[in-house]
Amino acid sequence: MPTGGRLSIATAVIELTTRFPGTDPDLPAGRYVVLSVADTGTGMDAAVRSRIFEPFFTTKAKGKGTGLGLATVYGIVKQSGGDILVDTDLGKGTKFSIYLPLVERVSKTSKRDSRTRAVGGGTETILLVEDETDVRRLAAEMLLGLGYQVLEASDGTDALRVWEAKRDSIDLLVTDVIMPQMGGHELAQELLAREPKLKVLYVSGYTNDVLARHGVVQPEIELLHKPFSRGVLGAKVRKLLDGPPSRPGRAGE
Ligand SMILES: Nc1ncnc2c1ncn2[C@@H]1O[C@H](COP(=O)(O)OP(=O)(O)OP(=O)(O)O)[C@@H](O)[C@H]1O
Ligand SMILES: [Mg+2]
């Protein structure tokens, strides 16, 4: 949608009684979850439409697209025993409908998650430091939903400013590890020097060896891997708040 438009996302559960009536999909009868994504963009002609799932096929300018987007989607959906229908025409927009076989069982992880969710929240004040706005908003909403007060900062330097203004009310620091300017470990060291009883929870999408190079070494620190659910975040936060103060992590050289 190069000039804007409307993107609609919908889900549904449907029952296929005969083999799928569409052109290429070939799904056995059964119950399916349908996830559809429709846009009012350029649409595609038949020539482009026939190649969209090919790896590296792209109509975007050099450096703008990999052509791997839809090939990846196709691989995931096919591996899951599903299929994708594409309804498109030049100037008419595009609708992708993803069919995935419905699983009635509740997965082990979501069961565990609902149990940890029952752990409950609290009313303490948390300084949340994360440079990616969407991730920070999501984590803040999770914490607010658990009853906590949340102070947000977008990086280490910003967090120091918030700390100076609100230091007496802050019970826990929840910080991303790798951020531009000042990283999470350096920030924690700065704040622990001012308040040795401060509790710290690190959050990161990186693997442990990458983190070790940033001065964050397990098991001396509490680390939460991204992406995380509200239940897992809530349980870690509660455990830290109820436990002893954080020991300063081993300093990076
Ligand atoms: N919603 C859409 N509307 C119109 N054309 C589309 C749409 N989705 C995909 N296409 C066409 O299919 C091609 C392949 O899509 P695919 O997602 O595989 O790669 P890409 O979008 O070009 O690259 P990348 O996903 O890396 O940004 C696109 O270049 C475009 O021509
Ligand atoms: Mg794409």
XYZ file of C-alpha atoms and ligand atoms in Angstrom:
285
model
C 0.000 0.000 0.000
C 2.528 2.650 -1.184
C 0.050 5.512 -0.703
C -1.612 4.130 2.430
C -4.828 2.190 2.737
C -6.638 -0.202 4.975
C -5.164 -3.383 6.425
C -7.634 -5.832 7.923
C -6.684 -8.848 9.972
C -9.278 -11.440 10.906
C -9.426 -14.897 12.441
C -12.064 -17.590 12.207
C -12.548 -21.265 12.859
C -14.058 -23.186 9.964
C -14.981 -26.763 9.256
C -14.078 -28.207 5.855
C -16.432 -31.049 5.056
C -15.047 -31.973 1.645
C -11.587 -31.505 0.202
C -10.847 -27.837 -0.197
C -12.733 -26.423 -3.195
C -10.070 -23.805 -4.114
C -7.668 -24.057 -7.010
C -4.294 -25.196 -5.650
C -4.841 -25.858 -1.918
C -5.175 -29.474 -1.120
C -6.393 -29.802 2.446
C -8.115 -32.809 3.981
C -11.524 -32.324 5.577
C -11.428 -31.132 9.188
C -11.413 -28.092 11.424
C -9.115 -25.183 10.567
C -8.137 -21.838 11.983
C -8.177 -19.220 9.247
C -6.027 -16.137 9.624
C -6.684 -13.619 6.890
C -4.760 -10.463 6.071
C -6.327 -8.147 3.526
C -4.982 -4.886 2.135
C -6.301 -2.235 -0.238
C -2.900 -1.891 -1.949
C -1.694 -2.337 -5.512
C -2.744 -5.951 -5.908
C -0.913 -8.280 -8.292
C -1.273 -9.422 -11.856
C -1.307 -13.131 -12.685
C 2.409 -13.216 -13.591
C 3.528 -11.814 -10.235
C 0.884 -13.814 -8.363
C 2.261 -17.072 -9.768
C 5.757 -16.429 -8.376
C 5.202 -14.795 -4.963
C 6.179 -17.852 -2.904
C 9.422 -18.401 -4.833
C 12.436 -17.689 -2.627
C 14.163 -14.433 -3.714
C 11.337 -13.398 -6.029
C 10.748 -9.689 -5.495
C 9.465 -6.750 -7.493
C 11.000 -4.283 -5.059
C 14.044 -2.173 -5.950
C 17.518 -3.552 -5.226
C 18.208 -3.396 -1.505
C 14.526 -2.868 -0.646
C 13.285 -6.456 -0.446
C 14.776 -9.900 -0.034
C 11.934 -11.780 -1.688
C 12.031 -14.128 1.279
C 8.982 -12.788 3.137
C 6.309 -14.920 1.539
C 8.640 -17.889 0.939
C 9.165 -18.017 4.703
C 5.442 -17.753 5.409
C 4.766 -20.531 2.901
C 7.376 -22.800 4.512
C 5.956 -22.327 8.009
C 2.354 -22.834 6.935
C 3.127 -25.943 4.842
C 5.223 -27.477 7.633
C 2.235 -27.027 9.929
C -0.044 -28.949 7.585
C -1.823 -25.816 6.366
C -2.194 -23.846 3.191
C -2.524 -20.301 1.897
C -5.120 -18.879 -0.468
C -4.393 -15.645 -2.300
C -7.128 -13.489 -3.715
C -5.729 -10.547 -5.666
C -6.087 -8.434 -8.766
C -4.200 -5.442 -10.086
C -5.667 -2.338 -8.437
C -8.011 -4.435 -6.298
C -5.857 -5.142 -3.261
C -4.846 -8.511 -1.889
C -6.212 -10.979 0.615
C -4.111 -13.789 2.030
C -6.002 -16.517 3.903
C -3.867 -18.871 5.948
C -5.465 -22.198 6.888
C -3.966 -24.075 9.826
C -5.287 -27.371 11.192
C -7.040 -26.714 14.515
C -5.524 -28.353 17.586
C -8.006 -28.918 20.415
C -5.411 -29.671 23.081
C -4.081 -26.873 25.290
C -0.316 -26.690 24.848
C 1.993 -27.412 27.783
C 3.522 -23.921 27.657
C 0.186 -22.119 27.817
C -0.860 -24.278 30.796
C 2.344 -23.415 32.600
C 1.794 -19.792 31.647
C -1.681 -19.604 33.147
C -0.325 -21.117 36.351
C 2.444 -18.514 36.643
C -0.093 -15.818 35.808
C -1.907 -16.816 38.991
C 1.285 -15.859 40.883
C -0.075 -12.314 40.831
C 1.443 -8.895 40.710
C 2.086 -6.094 43.161
C 2.044 -2.351 43.633
C 5.781 -1.570 43.696
C 7.401 0.916 41.312
C 9.472 -0.429 38.432
C 11.930 1.510 36.301
C 11.615 -0.042 32.838
C 14.424 0.665 30.371
C 14.146 -0.487 26.766
C 15.137 1.289 23.550
C 12.564 -0.335 21.276
C 9.345 1.601 21.817
C 6.967 -1.234 20.909
C 8.708 -3.714 23.201
C 8.782 -1.157 26.023
C 5.086 -0.321 25.618
C 4.188 -4.002 25.649
C 6.240 -4.732 28.776
C 4.843 -1.616 30.470
C 1.297 -2.733 29.725
C 2.030 -6.190 31.127
C 3.431 -4.681 34.342
C 0.617 -2.138 34.666
C -1.857 -4.977 34.188
C -0.200 -6.748 37.131
C -0.772 -3.663 39.285
C 2.748 -2.187 39.310
C 3.672 1.480 38.888
C 5.887 1.843 35.832
C 8.454 4.526 35.012
C 9.694 4.243 31.421
C 13.066 5.202 29.980
C 14.350 4.691 26.430
C 18.033 4.083 27.248
C 20.624 4.194 30.018
C 21.109 7.963 29.983
C 17.381 8.578 29.997
C 17.065 6.101 32.894
C 19.650 8.020 34.948
C 17.513 11.147 34.541
C 14.382 9.309 35.692
C 16.337 7.816 38.604
C 17.479 11.242 39.805
C 13.892 12.492 39.830
C 12.206 9.448 41.352
C 14.904 7.439 43.110
C 13.042 7.111 46.416
C 10.087 5.383 44.839
C 11.944 2.859 42.628
C 11.917 -0.745 43.870
C 13.162 -2.622 40.813
C 15.121 -1.936 37.635
C 14.012 -3.919 34.592
C 16.437 -3.202 31.752
C 17.305 -4.327 28.258
C 20.991 -5.304 28.029
C 22.084 -4.077 24.637
C 21.074 -0.477 23.921
C 22.731 2.416 22.127
C 24.509 4.998 24.335
C 24.574 3.300 27.725
C 23.774 -0.425 27.932
C 21.827 -2.164 30.698
C 24.843 -3.522 32.568
C 26.597 -0.155 32.761
C 23.320 1.423 33.883
C 22.855 -1.180 36.625
C 26.420 -0.585 37.857
C 25.773 3.176 38.021
C 22.522 2.718 39.936
C 23.855 0.014 42.280
C 26.689 2.404 43.192
C 24.009 4.878 44.309
C 21.615 2.345 45.825
C 23.255 -0.985 46.708
C 19.892 -2.510 47.675
C 18.428 -1.994 44.199
C 17.040 -5.092 42.496
C 17.808 -5.672 38.837
C 16.191 -7.791 36.157
C 17.884 -7.919 32.748
C 15.885 -8.567 29.610
C 17.457 -9.571 26.337
C 16.861 -11.123 22.967
C 20.525 -12.128 22.685
C 22.176 -15.426 23.531
C 24.191 -15.872 26.717
C 27.611 -15.690 25.015
C 26.766 -12.393 23.338
C 25.605 -11.075 26.723
C 28.781 -12.257 28.436
C 30.701 -9.952 26.086
C 28.535 -7.123 27.386
C 29.506 -7.866 30.975
C 26.388 -9.782 31.856
C 27.266 -13.221 33.133
C 24.837 -15.807 34.408
C 24.052 -17.163 36.963
C 24.991 -14.087 38.982
C 22.225 -12.073 37.433
C 18.527 -12.460 36.771
C 17.901 -12.615 33.047
C 14.676 -12.852 31.126
C 14.826 -13.865 27.475
C 12.724 -12.071 24.860
C 10.054 -12.695 23.841
C 8.339 -13.296 27.173
C 4.731 -13.636 28.296
C 3.034 -11.615 30.997
C 3.011 -14.677 33.266
C 6.750 -15.260 32.979
C 7.604 -11.566 33.398
C 5.229 -11.290 36.380
C 6.695 -14.348 38.101
C 10.307 -13.114 37.685
C 9.444 -9.621 38.891
C 7.606 -10.947 41.955
C 10.445 -13.355 42.776
C 13.002 -10.542 42.622
C 10.919 -8.130 44.673
C 10.404 -10.775 47.366
C 14.040 -11.897 47.334
C 17.360 -10.420 48.528
C 18.944 -7.403 46.757
C 20.736 -8.082 43.458
C 24.458 -8.610 43.694
C 26.308 -6.477 41.181
C 26.960 -8.632 38.087
C 30.556 -9.398 37.163
C 31.894 -6.292 35.454
C 32.821 -6.466 31.774
C 36.469 -5.707 31.138
N 0.176 -7.631 -0.260
C 0.788 -7.555 -1.433
N 0.329 -6.729 -2.398
C 0.928 -6.650 -3.604
N 2.028 -7.360 -3.944
C 2.518 -8.196 -3.036
C 1.954 -8.345 -1.742
N 2.659 -9.252 -1.035
C 3.640 -9.656 -1.869
N 3.566 -9.037 -3.064
C 4.444 -9.267 -4.224
O 5.164 -10.476 -4.026
C 6.569 -10.230 -4.068
C 7.268 -11.205 -3.142
O 6.903 -10.943 -1.769
P 7.859 -11.361 -0.594
O 7.221 -10.944 0.685
O 8.245 -12.781 -0.746
O 9.162 -10.488 -0.839
P 9.318 -8.899 -0.768
O 8.144 -8.311 -0.046
O 9.577 -8.424 -2.153
O 10.620 -8.736 0.111
P 10.681 -8.645 1.702
O 9.617 -9.557 2.234
O 12.063 -9.059 2.048
O 10.427 -7.204 2.034
C 6.707 -8.760 -3.714
O 7.895 -8.202 -4.216
C 5.471 -8.152 -4.387
O 5.666 -7.989 -5.776
Mg 7.418 -9.117 1.916
